[in-house]
Amino acid sequence: MTEQTTPTEPTTAAPEKYTSEEIQVLEGLEAIRKRPGMYVGGTGMNALHHLVYECVDNAIDEAMAGFATSVDVRIGVDGSCAVSDDGRGMPVDPMKHENPKINGRPAVEVILTEVHAGGKFDNNAYKVSGGLHGVGVKCVNALSEWTEVIVRKAGVQWSISFERGKVTHPLHQVCADLPTTERGTTIRFLPDAQIFSDTNFRFETLEFRLRELAYLNPGVRIRLVDERVDASGHVRDVAFRDQDGIRAYVQFLNSGRTTVSSCIGIARVDEARGLRADIALQYTDGTNENLLAFGNNIRNPDGGTHVVGFKTALTRVINGYAREKGLIKDLVPTGDDLREGLTAVISVKLPSPQFNNQTKEKLLNEEIEGFVSQAVGEELAAWLDRNPAEARKICQRAVLAAEAREAARRARDLIRRKSALGDNALPQKLADCSSNDVERTEIFIVEGDSAGGSAKGGRDHVHQAILPLRGKLLNVERCRLDKVLAFEEIQTLIQALQCGIADELDPAKLRYGRIIIMTDADVDGSHIRTLLLTFFFRQMQELVRQGRIYIAQPPLYRVSRGKTGQYVLNDKQMSDTLAGLALKRAVLVVRGADGSIERAIEGDILQRVLRQLHRLDELVTVSKRRGIVFTRLLAERANDPTGKGLLPRFLVSWGGGDALCWTEADAARVAQKRNLPADSMRELHENSELERLFGQLAQSGLDITDFALVQEESVAGEKLPTRYGWLLRAEKGAKPKADDAAPSTEPDDDGEPKQAVGGGRANAKSDPSKDELVEVANIPGILHTLHEVGRRGIEVQRFKGLGEMEAEQLWETTMDPARRTLLRVSMEAAAECDRLFNVLMGEDVEQRRAYIEKHALEVKNLDI
């Protein structure tokens, strides 16, 4: 997973005076908004999804306590998220507390607003829980533009609302006649764009975590619905529920791999101490270890005492069995050898878990180490005795892994001897930097000498090193370490980084603080980037975990006007740039039948309209990919007097054509009349989102029936007047235009005529004779015409590769820390990354084909 970041060098200077006036006291949720990194780990995509996890974890705590059976997560069209459960519901009765600030306030309000307030500080309300600090849901409230909490309990539905952590609608009853079986809590929130640079939830990220939780909590039903239409034209709706628990999870992770053993399940409960361990492990023919650890359902990417206990017992038991059976000769397998090809999930539950921080990356409880070690030692030894054939295979794999480790050691020694003959043990093709300050230096890995030449010419020689690689890297997903080390370009990379590889990796010896992959924005560049990421993920994973790996974002375009210019990263940013250039002197106007301007749309309303039009354009593209001629469809509906609704909701397809139907009954009648099978009828999921968008557009004053007008004509050929236009403020020195429409003359607050001219400045005074009206034929044309206006007087240059950019251009767009954009590669959802690398880079061709077919309609750039 990647998240956007723009590293810059620190430039702060110490203030001259330091008095009590400089001391700030942050109260309530203000501290969370001021320093979100301390509470949710930052402001990137990981932190954004952490808000959802906090709400889901609370719902799962209800399930672990035995009061909830289902959890629903719903991503709204507006970008909000709602998490619902059927548990006991948050308490709504008044608080009884000695603190007058808290006493008498509804408990649900205190839970959402007071840091370190919650029901998980003792074992009364929850025997086992993931929440500990009384902070999680407060972070959600503090870092959201708005939050709404709905509580259903005892036949009553309650509601309370907040904006950026402050109460806007106090707790009140919504209804008092609910069935007593309808209970639970719903938390809806919209992430605050002032805090997060990107507030767009990723379905795949949430899907992985919720699937994980369903495996960790057998019998609990977890559903995820994304109301936003995806690129293939579907509203995604998935549900997870599995009674086999983590055994099924291990088998899911190993789907597509060849297994060497059956799945081994270990379960142990100590009721006196309230401890429980559930462990599942299975060996495959792969060369990589995939070990996932959880404490009270919280994923611990840095492991902890439960992982130490597991590894210790596994090494002791299997090596003991191998010695007893005479399977070990000279070379004794290490713990790493014994875990090669192993997929394991360790889940422990305990009453008072101790984690290293709020994001709970590492479990620290000492008592769990011995508990897990004893459970694994006894159960695994018994399994080996019962399954001698599989046990022998596991031991033989470990012996082969030890031999491969020895071969890799010899290959490493050979690399070291070769390096000793070189220039300071560094590869000759490396253009090194002069600084030894690791935290301020970085190395760019570029493809080919052409890009390398531009990068060397434009770099900062003090802090930036350049390493050009020839050709494509070896696909390390399919290779043992000794073969990996024999590949020349990998040898070069290892020599340049000087931190070792695999089990010898020592991040402290890394020569550069940032490793930046910089490849062309084409298919070959993407392939090389994927091969490099596979190498780092498999052989230098700790560097990924520490956030040392970045992906450079070279621009696709340069937009110039006269002597000034700016670089544009991608097509979406290009669209925003063109719109921004146009809106400096344009405002959208609604015209009457006589051509006069009836209304001007500008400011925040215009910005919302444009966002909706962008989304509308995306949905129309989806429709086209599915073979639906959208403008004709809407034109026909606009002239339909039946009043069934704006859009048809069902499509019936057969060899001779298609039928669009507004109701399921109509579609069923068409299918029955033509004797069609059931799968000939399908729902058009994107219609609900389109109707919402059309409704929002209508509130802004746009007549959505005009969406269907093409070149001012309806399908019947009737000539219709243009209803919309962009009124442009005249450029300096522009000549009057005789055919310009007169602007509105309604007086403003100063008694002067109001002019509808651009960029949120409707009251600006200008000479209407010098303004220009650009006519728009229909609603799609609003956005397209705006882009055309933005292109006026500018020159657009598209870059095909890094080698085509001059050294100065590459520096100021991609390498300058003050201006560049980087994507940091993170270890979020590491197990899903492991599975995805296996799909994309492994040997199962059919699995890869199915993945490509599933995501085929999501392709945006295709080189043929």
Short mmCIF file of C-alpha atoms in Angstrom, two decimals, residues 511-734:
data_model
loop_
_atom_site.label_atom_id
_atom_site.label_comp_id
_atom_site.label_asym_id
_atom_site.label_seq_id
_atom_site.Cartn_x
_atom_site.Cartn_y
_atom_site.Cartn_z
CA ARG A 511 23.63 4.11 3.51
CA TYR A 512 20.62 6.23 2.52
CA GLY A 513 17.58 7.41 4.46
CA ARG A 514 15.23 7.09 1.48
CA ILE A 515 15.20 4.61 -1.38
CA ILE A 516 13.22 6.14 -4.25
CA ILE A 517 12.07 4.10 -7.25
CA MET A 518 11.89 6.43 -10.26
CA THR A 519 10.58 4.81 -13.46
CA ASP A 520 8.71 5.94 -16.57
CA ALA A 521 4.92 6.29 -16.46
CA ASP A 522 4.36 3.50 -19.00
CA VAL A 523 3.84 -0.27 -18.99
CA ASP A 524 7.55 -1.10 -18.90
CA GLY A 525 8.13 1.38 -16.11
CA SER A 526 5.25 -0.11 -14.10
CA HIS A 527 6.65 -3.61 -14.62
CA ILE A 528 10.12 -2.60 -13.43
CA ARG A 529 8.59 -0.83 -10.43
CA THR A 530 6.60 -3.98 -9.55
CA LEU A 531 9.72 -6.17 -9.80
CA LEU A 532 11.62 -3.81 -7.50
CA LEU A 533 8.75 -3.72 -5.01
CA THR A 534 8.61 -7.53 -5.06
CA PHE A 535 12.33 -7.62 -4.29
CA PHE A 536 12.07 -5.16 -1.39
CA PHE A 537 8.93 -6.81 0.02
CA ARG A 538 10.43 -10.31 -0.07
CA GLN A 539 14.11 -9.72 0.68
CA MET A 540 14.29 -6.37 2.52
CA GLN A 541 10.89 -6.21 4.17
CA GLU A 542 12.10 -4.36 7.25
CA LEU A 543 13.01 -1.37 5.05
CA VAL A 544 9.39 -1.33 3.84
CA ARG A 545 8.16 -1.62 7.41
CA GLN A 546 10.30 1.35 8.45
CA GLY A 547 8.95 3.46 5.58
CA ARG A 548 12.25 3.74 3.74
CA ILE A 549 10.88 2.87 0.27
CA TYR A 550 9.28 5.57 -1.90
CA ILE A 551 7.93 5.84 -5.43
CA ALA A 552 8.70 9.00 -7.36
CA GLN A 553 5.85 10.76 -9.15
CA PRO A 554 7.22 12.40 -12.32
CA PRO A 555 4.69 14.68 -14.03
CA LEU A 556 2.87 13.75 -17.20
CA TYR A 557 2.35 17.32 -18.44
CA ARG A 558 3.80 20.79 -18.42
CA VAL A 559 1.32 23.63 -18.85
CA SER A 560 2.83 26.94 -20.06
CA ARG A 561 1.42 30.40 -20.58
CA GLY A 562 3.93 32.93 -21.83
CA LYS A 563 7.04 32.75 -19.69
CA THR A 564 5.33 31.01 -16.77
CA GLY A 565 4.52 27.34 -16.48
CA GLN A 566 3.54 24.57 -14.10
CA TYR A 567 3.86 20.81 -14.05
CA VAL A 568 0.86 18.51 -13.79
CA LEU A 569 1.15 15.07 -12.22
CA ASN A 570 -1.65 13.11 -13.93
CA ASP A 571 -4.89 13.38 -15.91
CA LYS A 572 -7.04 14.08 -12.84
CA GLN A 573 -4.75 16.90 -11.77
CA MET A 574 -4.76 18.16 -15.37
CA SER A 575 -8.54 18.41 -15.23
CA ASP A 576 -8.34 20.32 -11.95
CA THR A 577 -5.63 22.60 -13.33
CA LEU A 578 -7.60 23.52 -16.45
CA ALA A 579 -10.70 24.17 -14.35
CA GLY A 580 -8.68 26.33 -11.96
CA LEU A 581 -7.23 28.40 -14.80
CA ALA A 582 -10.69 28.96 -16.26
CA LEU A 583 -12.37 29.80 -12.96
CA LYS A 584 -10.00 32.72 -12.39
CA ARG A 585 -12.20 34.68 -14.78
CA ALA A 586 -15.34 32.59 -15.35
CA VAL A 587 -18.70 32.04 -13.67
CA LEU A 588 -21.44 29.63 -14.70
CA VAL A 589 -24.69 31.36 -15.71
CA VAL A 590 -28.21 30.07 -16.39
CA ARG A 591 -29.87 31.80 -19.34
CA GLY A 592 -33.50 32.35 -20.15
CA ALA A 593 -35.26 31.72 -23.45
CA ASP A 594 -34.47 35.28 -24.59
CA GLY A 595 -30.77 34.80 -23.88
CA SER A 596 -30.72 36.94 -20.76
CA ILE A 597 -28.84 35.76 -17.68
CA GLU A 598 -31.25 34.58 -15.00
CA ARG A 599 -28.81 33.28 -12.41
CA ALA A 600 -25.10 33.05 -11.74
CA ILE A 601 -23.63 29.97 -10.00
CA GLU A 602 -20.32 30.66 -8.31
CA GLY A 603 -18.26 30.32 -5.15
CA ASP A 604 -18.65 27.22 -2.97
CA ILE A 605 -21.82 26.15 -4.78
CA LEU A 606 -19.98 26.15 -8.12
CA GLN A 607 -17.14 24.12 -6.64
CA ARG A 608 -19.64 21.51 -5.41
CA VAL A 609 -21.34 21.47 -8.80
CA LEU A 610 -18.02 20.82 -10.54
CA ARG A 611 -17.17 17.97 -8.15
CA GLN A 612 -20.55 16.41 -8.89
CA LEU A 613 -20.05 16.88 -12.62
CA HIS A 614 -16.68 15.13 -12.38
CA ARG A 615 -18.34 12.18 -10.67
CA LEU A 616 -21.15 12.24 -13.22
CA ASP A 617 -18.59 12.10 -16.02
CA GLU A 618 -16.96 9.06 -14.38
CA LEU A 619 -20.31 7.26 -14.16
CA VAL A 620 -21.11 8.02 -17.80
CA THR A 621 -17.75 6.50 -18.72
CA VAL A 622 -18.71 3.41 -16.72
CA SER A 623 -21.99 3.21 -18.64
CA LYS A 624 -20.18 3.45 -21.97
CA ARG A 625 -17.83 0.65 -20.99
CA ARG A 626 -20.89 -1.47 -20.30
CA GLY A 627 -22.33 -0.68 -23.72
CA ILE A 628 -25.01 1.80 -22.66
CA VAL A 629 -25.43 4.95 -24.77
CA PHE A 630 -26.14 7.23 -21.86
CA THR A 631 -27.12 10.48 -23.55
CA ARG A 632 -29.69 8.75 -25.73
CA LEU A 633 -31.00 6.90 -22.69
CA LEU A 634 -31.57 10.12 -20.76
CA ALA A 635 -33.03 11.93 -23.75
CA GLU A 636 -35.64 9.22 -24.16
CA ARG A 637 -36.43 9.33 -20.45
CA ALA A 638 -36.68 13.14 -20.43
CA ASN A 639 -39.52 12.94 -22.95
CA ASP A 640 -41.25 10.03 -21.19
CA PRO A 641 -44.55 11.17 -19.58
CA THR A 642 -45.02 8.01 -17.47
CA GLY A 643 -43.26 9.50 -14.48
CA LYS A 644 -41.64 6.21 -13.48
CA GLY A 645 -38.45 7.92 -12.42
CA LEU A 646 -35.49 9.50 -14.07
CA LEU A 647 -33.53 6.36 -14.96
CA PRO A 648 -34.33 2.75 -15.77
CA ARG A 649 -33.03 0.34 -13.16
CA PHE A 650 -32.85 -2.95 -15.09
CA LEU A 651 -31.31 -4.15 -18.34
CA VAL A 652 -32.55 -7.25 -20.18
CA SER A 653 -30.12 -8.52 -22.81
CA TRP A 654 -30.47 -11.12 -25.55
CA GLY A 655 -28.85 -11.90 -28.87
CA GLY A 656 -30.98 -9.40 -30.80
CA GLY A 657 -30.69 -6.40 -28.50
CA ASP A 658 -31.33 -4.86 -25.09
CA ALA A 659 -34.39 -3.65 -23.20
CA LEU A 660 -34.17 -0.98 -20.50
CA CYS A 661 -36.82 -1.30 -17.78
CA TRP A 662 -37.74 0.96 -14.89
CA THR A 663 -39.00 -1.78 -12.55
CA GLU A 664 -38.00 -5.36 -11.83
CA ALA A 665 -41.52 -6.50 -12.75
CA ASP A 666 -41.20 -4.88 -16.19
CA ALA A 667 -37.86 -6.60 -16.71
CA ALA A 668 -39.31 -9.96 -15.64
CA ARG A 669 -42.18 -9.57 -18.13
CA VAL A 670 -39.73 -8.82 -20.97
CA ALA A 671 -37.62 -11.84 -20.05
CA GLN A 672 -40.68 -14.09 -19.81
CA LYS A 673 -42.08 -12.86 -23.13
CA ARG A 674 -38.82 -13.72 -24.90
CA ASN A 675 -38.26 -16.97 -22.93
CA LEU A 676 -34.94 -15.65 -21.63
CA PRO A 677 -32.97 -17.21 -18.74
CA ALA A 678 -32.77 -15.49 -15.38
CA ASP A 679 -29.23 -14.24 -15.96
CA SER A 680 -30.40 -12.17 -18.96
CA MET A 681 -31.72 -9.56 -16.51
CA ARG A 682 -29.44 -7.47 -14.31
CA GLU A 683 -29.79 -4.38 -12.17
CA LEU A 684 -28.03 -1.18 -13.22
CA HIS A 685 -26.43 -0.39 -9.87
CA GLU A 686 -24.99 2.98 -10.77
CA ASN A 687 -28.46 4.46 -11.29
CA SER A 688 -29.06 5.14 -7.60
CA GLU A 689 -25.86 7.14 -7.44
CA LEU A 690 -26.72 8.99 -10.64
CA GLU A 691 -30.10 9.95 -9.28
CA ARG A 692 -28.53 11.29 -6.10
CA LEU A 693 -26.09 13.33 -8.17
CA PHE A 694 -28.87 14.65 -10.38
CA GLY A 695 -30.81 15.63 -7.28
CA GLN A 696 -27.82 17.56 -5.93
CA LEU A 697 -27.32 19.25 -9.29
CA ALA A 698 -30.97 20.25 -9.39
CA GLN A 699 -30.54 21.95 -5.99
CA SER A 700 -27.84 24.07 -7.62
CA GLY A 701 -30.24 25.27 -10.30
CA LEU A 702 -29.32 22.88 -13.13
CA ASP A 703 -32.10 21.22 -15.11
CA ILE A 704 -30.96 17.63 -15.31
CA THR A 705 -33.03 16.90 -18.41
CA ASP A 706 -30.56 19.06 -20.31
CA PHE A 707 -27.94 16.40 -19.66
CA ALA A 708 -29.26 14.54 -22.70
CA LEU A 709 -29.10 17.43 -25.15
CA VAL A 710 -26.45 16.93 -27.80
CA GLN A 711 -25.45 19.99 -29.83
CA GLU A 712 -28.66 21.79 -28.77
CA GLU A 713 -30.89 19.13 -30.30
CA SER A 714 -33.10 16.51 -28.71
CA VAL A 715 -33.31 13.00 -30.11
CA ALA A 716 -36.44 14.05 -32.03
CA GLY A 717 -34.44 16.80 -33.74
CA GLU A 718 -36.26 19.68 -32.07
CA LYS A 719 -34.11 22.80 -31.79
CA LEU A 720 -33.68 23.84 -28.17
CA PRO A 721 -32.17 27.02 -26.74
CA THR A 722 -28.82 26.91 -24.97
CA ARG A 723 -29.53 27.15 -21.25
CA TYR A 724 -26.04 27.47 -19.80
CA GLY A 725 -22.89 29.39 -20.48
CA TRP A 726 -19.60 30.55 -19.01
CA LEU A 727 -19.36 34.30 -18.64
CA LEU A 728 -15.70 35.29 -18.95
CA ARG A 729 -14.14 38.46 -17.64
CA ALA A 730 -12.31 40.16 -20.49
CA GLU A 731 -8.55 39.83 -20.71
CA LYS A 732 -6.53 43.00 -20.35
CA GLY A 733 -6.79 45.02 -23.54
CA ALA A 734 -9.62 42.94 -24.99
#
